Tab-separated table of C-alpha atoms and ligand atoms in Angstrom:
chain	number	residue	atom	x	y	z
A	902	UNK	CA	-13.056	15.794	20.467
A	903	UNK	CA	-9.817	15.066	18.879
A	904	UNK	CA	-6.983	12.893	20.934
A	905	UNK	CA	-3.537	13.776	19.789
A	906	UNK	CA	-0.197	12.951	20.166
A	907	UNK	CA	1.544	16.596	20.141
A	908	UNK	CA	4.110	18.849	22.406
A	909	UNK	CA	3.074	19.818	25.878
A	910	UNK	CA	1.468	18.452	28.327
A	911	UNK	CA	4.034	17.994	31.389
A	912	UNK	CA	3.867	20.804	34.016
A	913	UNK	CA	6.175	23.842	33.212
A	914	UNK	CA	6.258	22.748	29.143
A	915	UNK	CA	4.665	25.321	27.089
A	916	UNK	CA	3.479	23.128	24.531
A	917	UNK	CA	5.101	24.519	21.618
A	918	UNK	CA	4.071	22.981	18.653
A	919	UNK	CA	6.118	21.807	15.463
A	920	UNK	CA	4.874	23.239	12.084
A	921	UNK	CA	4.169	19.410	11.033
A	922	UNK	CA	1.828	19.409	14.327
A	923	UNK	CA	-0.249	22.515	13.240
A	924	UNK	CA	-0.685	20.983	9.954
A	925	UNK	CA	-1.787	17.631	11.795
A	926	UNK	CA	-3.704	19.573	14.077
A	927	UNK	CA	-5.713	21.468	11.006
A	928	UNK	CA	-5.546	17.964	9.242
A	929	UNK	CA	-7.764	16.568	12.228
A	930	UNK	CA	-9.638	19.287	12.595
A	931	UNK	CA	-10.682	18.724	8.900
A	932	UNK	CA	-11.620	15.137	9.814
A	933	UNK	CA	-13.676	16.719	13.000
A	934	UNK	CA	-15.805	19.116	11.054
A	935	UNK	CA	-16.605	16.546	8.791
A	936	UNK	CA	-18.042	14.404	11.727
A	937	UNK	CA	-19.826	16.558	13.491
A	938	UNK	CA	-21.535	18.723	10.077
A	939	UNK	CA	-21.800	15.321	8.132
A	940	UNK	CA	-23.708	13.261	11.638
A	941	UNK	CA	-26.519	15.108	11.885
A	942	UNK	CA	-28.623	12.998	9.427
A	943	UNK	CA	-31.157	10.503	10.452
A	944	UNK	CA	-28.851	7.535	10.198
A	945	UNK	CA	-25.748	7.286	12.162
A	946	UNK	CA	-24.340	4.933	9.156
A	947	UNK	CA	-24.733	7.881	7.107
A	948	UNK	CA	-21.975	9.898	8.977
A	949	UNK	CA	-18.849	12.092	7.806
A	950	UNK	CA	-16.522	8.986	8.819
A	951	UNK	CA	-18.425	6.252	6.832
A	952	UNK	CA	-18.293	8.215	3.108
A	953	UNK	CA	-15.964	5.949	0.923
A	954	UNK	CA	-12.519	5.152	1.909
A	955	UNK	CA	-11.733	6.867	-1.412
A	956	UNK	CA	-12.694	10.327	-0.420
A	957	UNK	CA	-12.630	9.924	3.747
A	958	UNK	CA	-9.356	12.267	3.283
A	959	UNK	CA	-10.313	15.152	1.027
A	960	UNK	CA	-12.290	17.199	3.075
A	961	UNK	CA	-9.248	16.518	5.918
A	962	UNK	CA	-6.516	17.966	3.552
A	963	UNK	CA	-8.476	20.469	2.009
A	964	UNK	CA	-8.205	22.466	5.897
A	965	UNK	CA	-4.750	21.932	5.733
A	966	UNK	CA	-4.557	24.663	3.458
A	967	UNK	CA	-6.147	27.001	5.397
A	968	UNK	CA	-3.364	26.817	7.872
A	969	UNK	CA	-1.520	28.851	4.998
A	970	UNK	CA	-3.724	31.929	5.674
A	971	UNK	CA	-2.556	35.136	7.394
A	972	UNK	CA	-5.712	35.934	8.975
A	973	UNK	CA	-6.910	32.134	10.434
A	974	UNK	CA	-3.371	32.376	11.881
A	975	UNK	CA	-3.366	35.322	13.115
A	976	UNK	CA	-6.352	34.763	14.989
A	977	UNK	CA	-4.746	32.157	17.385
A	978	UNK	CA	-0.910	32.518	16.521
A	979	UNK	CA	0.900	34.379	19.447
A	980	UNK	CA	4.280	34.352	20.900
A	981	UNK	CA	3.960	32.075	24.270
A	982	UNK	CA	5.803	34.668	26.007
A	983	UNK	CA	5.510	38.207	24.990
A	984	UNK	CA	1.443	37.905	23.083
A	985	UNK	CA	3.183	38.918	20.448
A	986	UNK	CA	0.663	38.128	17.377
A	987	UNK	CA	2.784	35.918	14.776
A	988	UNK	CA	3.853	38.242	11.734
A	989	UNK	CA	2.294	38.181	8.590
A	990	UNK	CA	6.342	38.275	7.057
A	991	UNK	CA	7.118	35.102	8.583
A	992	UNK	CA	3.826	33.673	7.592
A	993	UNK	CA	4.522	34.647	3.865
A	994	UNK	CA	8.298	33.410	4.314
A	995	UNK	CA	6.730	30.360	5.852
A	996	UNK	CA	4.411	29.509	2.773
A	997	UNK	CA	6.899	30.018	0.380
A	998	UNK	CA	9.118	27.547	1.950
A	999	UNK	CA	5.670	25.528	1.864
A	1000	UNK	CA	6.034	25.381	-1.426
A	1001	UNK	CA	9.431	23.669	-1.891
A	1002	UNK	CA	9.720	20.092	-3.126
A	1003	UNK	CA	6.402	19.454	-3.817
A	1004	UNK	CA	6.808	17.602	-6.866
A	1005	UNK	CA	9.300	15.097	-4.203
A	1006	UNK	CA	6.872	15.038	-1.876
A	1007	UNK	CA	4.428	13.850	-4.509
A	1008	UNK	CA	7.217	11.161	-5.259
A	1009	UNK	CA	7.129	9.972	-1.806
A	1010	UNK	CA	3.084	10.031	-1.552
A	1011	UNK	CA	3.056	7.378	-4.996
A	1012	UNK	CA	5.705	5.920	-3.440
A	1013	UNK	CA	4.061	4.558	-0.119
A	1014	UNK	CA	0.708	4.000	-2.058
A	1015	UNK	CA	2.449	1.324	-4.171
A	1016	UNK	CA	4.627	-0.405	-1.562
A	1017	UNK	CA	1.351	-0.477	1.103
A	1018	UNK	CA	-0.194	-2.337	-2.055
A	1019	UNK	CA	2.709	-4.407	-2.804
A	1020	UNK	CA	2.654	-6.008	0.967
A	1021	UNK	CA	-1.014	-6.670	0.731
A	1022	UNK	CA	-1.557	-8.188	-2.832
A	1023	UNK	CA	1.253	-11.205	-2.582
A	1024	UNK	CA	1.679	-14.639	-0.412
A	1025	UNK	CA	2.897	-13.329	2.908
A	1026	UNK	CA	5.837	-16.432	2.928
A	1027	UNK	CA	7.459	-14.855	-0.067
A	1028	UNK	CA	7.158	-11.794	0.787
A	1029	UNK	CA	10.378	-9.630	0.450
A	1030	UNK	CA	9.855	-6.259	2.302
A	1031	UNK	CA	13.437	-4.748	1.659
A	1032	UNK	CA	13.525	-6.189	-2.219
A	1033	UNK	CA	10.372	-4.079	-2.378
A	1034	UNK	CA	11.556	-1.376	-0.969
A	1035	UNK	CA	14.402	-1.560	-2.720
A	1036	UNK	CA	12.780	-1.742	-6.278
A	1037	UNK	CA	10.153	1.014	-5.344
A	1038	UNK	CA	13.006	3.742	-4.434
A	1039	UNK	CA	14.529	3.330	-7.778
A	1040	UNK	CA	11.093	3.568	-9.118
A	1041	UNK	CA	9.822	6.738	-7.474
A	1042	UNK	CA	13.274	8.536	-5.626
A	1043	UNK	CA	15.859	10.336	-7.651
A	1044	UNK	CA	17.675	9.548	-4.254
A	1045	UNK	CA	20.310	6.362	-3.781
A	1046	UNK	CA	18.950	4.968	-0.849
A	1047	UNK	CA	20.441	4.550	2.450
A	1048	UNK	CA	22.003	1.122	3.144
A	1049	UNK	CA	19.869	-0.751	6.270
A	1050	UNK	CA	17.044	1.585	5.355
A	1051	UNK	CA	13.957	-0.049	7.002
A	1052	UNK	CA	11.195	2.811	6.413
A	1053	UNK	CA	8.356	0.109	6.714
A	1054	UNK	CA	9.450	-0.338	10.032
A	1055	UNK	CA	7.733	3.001	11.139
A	1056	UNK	CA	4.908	2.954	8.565
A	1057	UNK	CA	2.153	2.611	10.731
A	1058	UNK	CA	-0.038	3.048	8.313
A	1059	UNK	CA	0.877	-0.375	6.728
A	1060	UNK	CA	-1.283	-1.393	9.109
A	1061	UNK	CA	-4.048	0.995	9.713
A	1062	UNK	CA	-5.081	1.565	5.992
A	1063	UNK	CA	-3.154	-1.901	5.110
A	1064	UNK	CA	-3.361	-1.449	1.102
A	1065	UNK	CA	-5.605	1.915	1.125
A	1066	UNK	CA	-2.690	4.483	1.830
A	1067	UNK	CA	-3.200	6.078	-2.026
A	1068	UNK	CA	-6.423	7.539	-0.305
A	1069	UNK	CA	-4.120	10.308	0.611
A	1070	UNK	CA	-2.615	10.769	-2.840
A	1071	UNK	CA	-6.323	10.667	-4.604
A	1072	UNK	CA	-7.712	12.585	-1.748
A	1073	UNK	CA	-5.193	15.490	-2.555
A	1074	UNK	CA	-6.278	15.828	-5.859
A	1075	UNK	CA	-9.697	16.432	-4.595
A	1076	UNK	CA	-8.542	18.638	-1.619
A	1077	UNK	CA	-6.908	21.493	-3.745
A	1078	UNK	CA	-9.341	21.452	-6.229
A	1079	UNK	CA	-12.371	22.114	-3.411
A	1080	UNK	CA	-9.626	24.966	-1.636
A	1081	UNK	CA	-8.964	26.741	-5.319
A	1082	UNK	CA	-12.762	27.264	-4.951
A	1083	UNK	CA	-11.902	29.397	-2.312
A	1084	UNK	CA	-11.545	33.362	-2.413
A	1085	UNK	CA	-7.837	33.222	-0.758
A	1086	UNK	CA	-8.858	36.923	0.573
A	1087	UNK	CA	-12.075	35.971	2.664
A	1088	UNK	CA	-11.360	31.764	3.513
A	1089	UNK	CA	-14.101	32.345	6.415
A	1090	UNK	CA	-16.799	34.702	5.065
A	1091	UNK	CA	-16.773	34.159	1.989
A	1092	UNK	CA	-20.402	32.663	0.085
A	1093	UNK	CA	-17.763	29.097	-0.962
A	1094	UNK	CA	-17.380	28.420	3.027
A	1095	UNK	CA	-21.197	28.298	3.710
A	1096	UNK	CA	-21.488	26.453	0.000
A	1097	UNK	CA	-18.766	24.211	1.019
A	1098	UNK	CA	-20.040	23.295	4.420
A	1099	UNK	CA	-23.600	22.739	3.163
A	1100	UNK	CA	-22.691	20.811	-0.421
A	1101	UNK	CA	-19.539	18.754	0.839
A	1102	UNK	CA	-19.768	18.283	4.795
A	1103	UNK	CA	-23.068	18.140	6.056
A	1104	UNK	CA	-24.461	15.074	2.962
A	1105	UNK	CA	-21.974	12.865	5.232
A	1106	UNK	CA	-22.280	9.347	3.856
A	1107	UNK	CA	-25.624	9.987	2.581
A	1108	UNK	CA	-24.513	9.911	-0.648
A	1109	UNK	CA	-22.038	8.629	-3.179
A	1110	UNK	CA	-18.784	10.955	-2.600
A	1111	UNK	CA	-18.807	11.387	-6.214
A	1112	UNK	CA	-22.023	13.271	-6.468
A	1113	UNK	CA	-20.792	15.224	-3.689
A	1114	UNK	CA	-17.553	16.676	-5.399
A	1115	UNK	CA	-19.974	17.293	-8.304
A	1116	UNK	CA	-22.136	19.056	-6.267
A	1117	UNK	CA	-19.715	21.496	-4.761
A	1118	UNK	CA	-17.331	21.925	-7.989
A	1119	UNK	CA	-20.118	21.899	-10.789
A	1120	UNK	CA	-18.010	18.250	-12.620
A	1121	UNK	CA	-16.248	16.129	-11.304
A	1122	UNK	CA	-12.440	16.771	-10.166
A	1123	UNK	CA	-9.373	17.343	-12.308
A	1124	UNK	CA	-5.651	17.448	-11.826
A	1125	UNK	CA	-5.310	20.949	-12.895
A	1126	UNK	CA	-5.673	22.593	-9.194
A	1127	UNK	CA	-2.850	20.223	-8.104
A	1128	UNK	CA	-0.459	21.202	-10.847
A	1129	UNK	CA	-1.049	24.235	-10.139
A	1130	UNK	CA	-0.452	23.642	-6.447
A	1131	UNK	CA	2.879	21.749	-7.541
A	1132	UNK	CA	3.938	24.483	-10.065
A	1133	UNK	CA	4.153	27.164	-7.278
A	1134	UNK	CA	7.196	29.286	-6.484
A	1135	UNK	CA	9.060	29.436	-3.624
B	1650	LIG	ZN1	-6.703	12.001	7.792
Protein backbone atom coordinates (compact mmCIF):
# COMPACT_ATOMS: atom_id res chain seq x y z
CA UNK A 1 0.00 0.00 0.00
CA UNK A 2 1.15 3.48 -0.28
CA UNK A 3 0.93 5.98 2.99
CA UNK A 4 0.59 9.54 1.92
CA UNK A 5 0.46 12.79 3.12
CA UNK A 6 -2.39 14.41 0.76
CA UNK A 7 -5.91 16.48 1.08
CA UNK A 8 -8.82 14.84 2.77
CA UNK A 9 -9.28 12.87 5.29
CA UNK A 10 -11.39 14.88 8.07
CA UNK A 11 -15.17 14.19 7.97
CA UNK A 12 -17.14 16.52 5.54
CA UNK A 13 -13.59 17.33 3.40
CA UNK A 14 -13.83 16.05 -0.01
CA UNK A 15 -10.34 15.38 -0.44
CA UNK A 16 -9.59 17.44 -3.31
CA UNK A 17 -6.32 16.98 -4.46
CA UNK A 18 -3.59 19.58 -5.71
CA UNK A 19 -2.15 18.90 -9.24
CA UNK A 20 1.41 18.49 -7.41
CA UNK A 21 -0.50 15.62 -5.31
CA UNK A 22 -1.71 13.68 -8.46
CA UNK A 23 1.69 13.86 -9.78
CA UNK A 24 3.01 12.54 -6.26
CA UNK A 25 0.32 10.21 -6.18
CA UNK A 26 1.33 8.71 -9.90
CA UNK A 27 5.02 9.27 -8.71
CA UNK A 28 4.31 6.61 -5.85
CA UNK A 29 2.36 4.63 -7.67
CA UNK A 30 5.43 4.25 -10.02
CA UNK A 31 7.52 3.27 -6.98
CA UNK A 32 4.50 0.65 -6.03
CA UNK A 33 4.39 -1.17 -9.30
CA UNK A 34 7.89 -1.50 -9.22
CA UNK A 35 7.64 -3.36 -5.79
CA UNK A 36 5.14 -5.48 -6.22
CA UNK A 37 6.13 -6.63 -10.33
CA UNK A 38 9.94 -6.47 -9.39
CA UNK A 39 9.31 -8.89 -5.66
CA UNK A 40 8.20 -11.76 -7.06
CA UNK A 41 11.68 -13.35 -7.58
CA UNK A 42 13.14 -15.95 -5.38
CA UNK A 43 15.13 -13.55 -3.26
CA UNK A 44 13.54 -10.83 -1.36
CA UNK A 45 17.08 -8.86 -1.72
CA UNK A 46 16.41 -8.98 -5.27
CA UNK A 47 13.30 -6.64 -5.04
CA UNK A 48 12.08 -3.42 -7.07
CA UNK A 49 13.30 -1.22 -3.95
CA UNK A 50 16.89 -2.67 -3.67
CA UNK A 51 17.99 -1.95 -7.67
CA UNK A 52 20.78 0.78 -7.41
CA UNK A 53 20.21 4.02 -5.79
CA UNK A 54 21.12 5.32 -9.26
CA UNK A 55 18.09 4.11 -11.06
CA UNK A 56 15.54 3.47 -7.80
CA UNK A 57 13.71 6.71 -9.41
CA UNK A 58 13.30 6.07 -13.12
CA UNK A 59 10.71 3.72 -13.29
CA UNK A 60 8.84 6.24 -10.47
CA UNK A 61 9.03 9.30 -12.87
CA UNK A 62 8.55 7.57 -15.91
CA UNK A 63 4.43 7.11 -14.50
CA UNK A 64 4.44 10.56 -13.88
CA UNK A 65 4.00 11.06 -17.37
CA UNK A 66 1.22 9.10 -17.78
CA UNK A 67 -0.72 11.42 -15.59
CA UNK A 68 -0.49 13.67 -18.86
CA UNK A 69 -2.86 11.30 -20.74
CA UNK A 70 -6.50 12.07 -21.62
CA UNK A 71 -7.71 8.67 -21.38
CA UNK A 72 -5.80 7.34 -17.83
CA UNK A 73 -7.45 10.57 -16.59
CA UNK A 74 -10.41 10.28 -17.76
CA UNK A 75 -10.87 7.03 -16.35
CA UNK A 76 -10.84 8.27 -12.66
CA UNK A 77 -11.05 12.19 -13.12
CA UNK A 78 -14.63 13.41 -12.14
CA UNK A 79 -16.07 16.49 -10.73
CA UNK A 80 -16.67 15.65 -6.78
CA UNK A 81 -19.98 17.10 -7.15
CA UNK A 82 -21.79 16.89 -10.36
CA UNK A 83 -19.71 13.22 -11.94
CA UNK A 84 -18.89 15.36 -14.33
CA UNK A 85 -15.89 13.43 -16.24
CA UNK A 86 -12.82 16.03 -16.34
CA UNK A 87 -12.58 17.55 -20.00
CA UNK A 88 -10.18 16.56 -22.37
CA UNK A 89 -9.77 20.80 -23.09
CA UNK A 90 -8.63 21.39 -19.72
CA UNK A 91 -6.47 18.36 -19.79
CA UNK A 92 -4.73 19.66 -23.05
CA UNK A 93 -4.67 23.34 -21.47
CA UNK A 94 -3.30 21.61 -18.42
CA UNK A 95 -0.27 19.88 -20.27
CA UNK A 96 0.64 22.73 -22.07
CA UNK A 97 1.04 24.71 -19.00
CA UNK A 98 3.04 21.38 -18.03
CA UNK A 99 5.33 22.32 -20.23
CA UNK A 100 6.40 25.79 -19.01
CA UNK A 101 9.78 26.38 -17.38
CA UNK A 102 11.17 23.25 -17.79
CA UNK A 103 14.52 24.23 -18.63
CA UNK A 104 14.17 26.29 -14.73
CA UNK A 105 12.96 23.50 -13.29
CA UNK A 106 15.95 21.58 -14.60
CA UNK A 107 18.01 24.53 -12.98
CA UNK A 108 16.53 23.88 -9.70
CA UNK A 109 16.88 19.85 -9.99
CA UNK A 110 21.13 20.49 -10.60
CA UNK A 111 20.75 22.87 -8.21
CA UNK A 112 19.71 20.71 -5.07
CA UNK A 113 21.89 17.76 -6.42
CA UNK A 114 25.01 19.91 -5.88
CA UNK A 115 24.18 21.65 -2.59
CA UNK A 116 22.88 17.97 -0.99
CA UNK A 117 26.58 17.05 -2.12
CA UNK A 118 28.17 20.09 -0.91
CA UNK A 119 26.77 19.43 2.89
CA UNK A 120 27.92 15.87 2.79
CA UNK A 121 31.51 16.00 1.24
CA UNK A 122 33.12 18.80 3.81
CA UNK A 123 34.06 18.94 7.78
CA UNK A 124 30.69 19.53 9.37
CA UNK A 125 32.50 22.51 11.85
CA UNK A 126 33.17 24.58 8.79
CA UNK A 127 30.43 24.05 7.25
CA UNK A 128 28.66 27.22 5.85
CA UNK A 129 25.04 26.29 4.77
CA UNK A 130 23.89 29.89 3.65
CA UNK A 131 27.55 30.69 1.89
CA UNK A 132 26.58 27.55 -0.02
CA UNK A 133 23.51 28.40 -0.76
CA UNK A 134 24.44 31.51 -1.58
CA UNK A 135 27.22 30.53 -4.17
CA UNK A 136 24.96 27.71 -5.69
CA UNK A 137 21.98 30.29 -6.63
CA UNK A 138 24.34 32.38 -8.57
CA UNK A 139 25.56 29.22 -10.05
CA UNK A 140 22.34 27.60 -11.21
CA UNK A 141 19.30 30.63 -10.78
CA UNK A 142 19.03 33.47 -13.19
CA UNK A 143 17.03 34.70 -10.03
CA UNK A 144 18.64 37.30 -7.21
CA UNK A 145 17.84 35.49 -4.30
CA UNK A 146 15.69 36.40 -1.50
CA UNK A 147 17.47 37.91 1.54
CA UNK A 148 16.99 35.32 4.84
CA UNK A 149 16.32 32.63 2.27
CA UNK A 150 16.80 29.35 4.25
CA UNK A 151 15.53 26.66 1.55
CA UNK A 152 17.67 23.88 3.34
CA UNK A 153 15.58 24.40 6.13
CA UNK A 154 12.66 22.43 4.42
CA UNK A 155 14.84 20.09 2.32
CA UNK A 156 14.00 17.01 3.81
CA UNK A 157 15.63 15.26 1.56
CA UNK A 158 19.04 16.53 2.90
CA UNK A 159 18.46 14.02 5.07
CA UNK A 160 16.71 11.13 3.55
CA UNK A 161 18.98 10.74 0.40
CA UNK A 162 21.80 12.88 2.37
CA UNK A 163 24.23 13.36 -0.82
CA UNK A 164 22.11 11.05 -3.37
CA UNK A 165 19.37 13.73 -4.34
CA UNK A 166 20.92 13.85 -8.25
CA UNK A 167 19.14 10.34 -8.38
CA UNK A 168 16.21 12.38 -9.40
CA UNK A 169 18.01 14.44 -12.02
CA UNK A 170 19.80 11.10 -13.60
CA UNK A 171 16.67 9.18 -13.04
CA UNK A 172 14.78 11.72 -15.36
CA UNK A 173 16.93 11.22 -18.07
CA UNK A 174 16.11 7.62 -17.95
CA UNK A 175 12.34 8.18 -17.23
CA UNK A 176 11.50 10.08 -20.56
CA UNK A 177 13.56 8.11 -22.56
CA UNK A 178 11.59 4.63 -21.33
CA UNK A 179 7.95 6.94 -21.75
CA UNK A 180 9.08 8.18 -25.54
CA UNK A 181 8.98 4.37 -26.04
CA UNK A 182 5.53 4.70 -25.55
CA UNK A 183 2.70 4.96 -28.33
CA UNK A 184 1.16 8.33 -26.66
CA UNK A 185 -2.27 6.99 -28.39
CA UNK A 186 -2.56 3.49 -26.58
CA UNK A 187 -0.21 4.16 -22.98
CA UNK A 188 -2.22 0.95 -21.60
CA UNK A 189 -2.62 -1.54 -24.48
CA UNK A 190 -0.14 -0.97 -26.30
CA UNK A 191 2.74 -4.17 -27.00
CA UNK A 192 5.65 -1.30 -25.00
CA UNK A 193 3.37 -1.59 -21.64
CA UNK A 194 3.52 -5.46 -21.48
CA UNK A 195 7.42 -5.06 -22.87
CA UNK A 196 7.96 -2.49 -20.30
CA UNK A 197 6.48 -4.31 -17.38
CA UNK A 198 8.23 -7.58 -18.26
CA UNK A 199 11.93 -6.02 -19.38
CA UNK A 200 12.12 -3.08 -16.73
CA UNK A 201 9.80 -3.97 -13.60
CA UNK A 202 9.50 -7.43 -12.96
CA UNK A 203 14.01 -8.19 -13.18
CA UNK A 204 13.71 -6.07 -9.77
CA UNK A 205 17.22 -6.04 -8.34
CA UNK A 206 18.09 -9.13 -10.05
CA UNK A 207 20.19 -7.48 -12.18
CA UNK A 208 22.49 -4.57 -12.83
CA UNK A 209 19.97 -1.53 -13.69
CA UNK A 210 22.11 -0.94 -16.57
CA UNK A 211 21.38 -4.11 -18.40
CA UNK A 212 17.91 -3.43 -17.64
CA UNK A 213 17.58 0.01 -19.52
CA UNK A 214 19.45 -1.88 -22.28
CA UNK A 215 17.09 -4.41 -22.28
CA UNK A 216 13.97 -2.36 -22.64
CA UNK A 217 15.53 0.54 -24.98
CA UNK A 218 17.84 -1.72 -27.26
CA UNK A 219 21.42 0.77 -25.81
CA UNK A 220 21.81 2.33 -23.21
CA UNK A 221 20.04 5.87 -22.44
CA UNK A 222 20.66 9.24 -24.04
CA UNK A 223 19.74 12.82 -23.38
CA UNK A 224 17.90 13.25 -26.53
CA UNK A 225 14.25 12.21 -25.07
CA UNK A 226 14.82 14.86 -22.35
CA UNK A 227 15.65 17.66 -24.73
CA UNK A 228 13.06 16.88 -26.39
CA UNK A 229 10.90 16.84 -23.29
CA UNK A 230 12.54 20.36 -22.40
CA UNK A 231 12.14 21.77 -25.99
CA UNK A 232 8.29 21.43 -25.84
CA UNK A 233 5.79 24.23 -26.42
CA UNK A 234 3.48 25.56 -24.29
ZN1 LIG B 1 10.47 8.55 -5.73
Amino acid sequence: MLVCNFSGGKAGDPGLMEYNEVVTFFHEFGHLMHHILGGQGEWSGEGGFNVEGDFIESPSQMLEEMFHDTAILQSFGKHYQTGETIPASLIAKMNAASAYGRGRWLQGQLWASTYSLQVHNQAPASLDFDALLKADDARFSPFTPVEGDRFYASFTHLVGYTSNYYTYVLDKVIAIDFFAQFDKHNLLDGPTAMRYRRAVLEPGAAKPAADVVKDFLGRPQSMEALKNWMNEEF
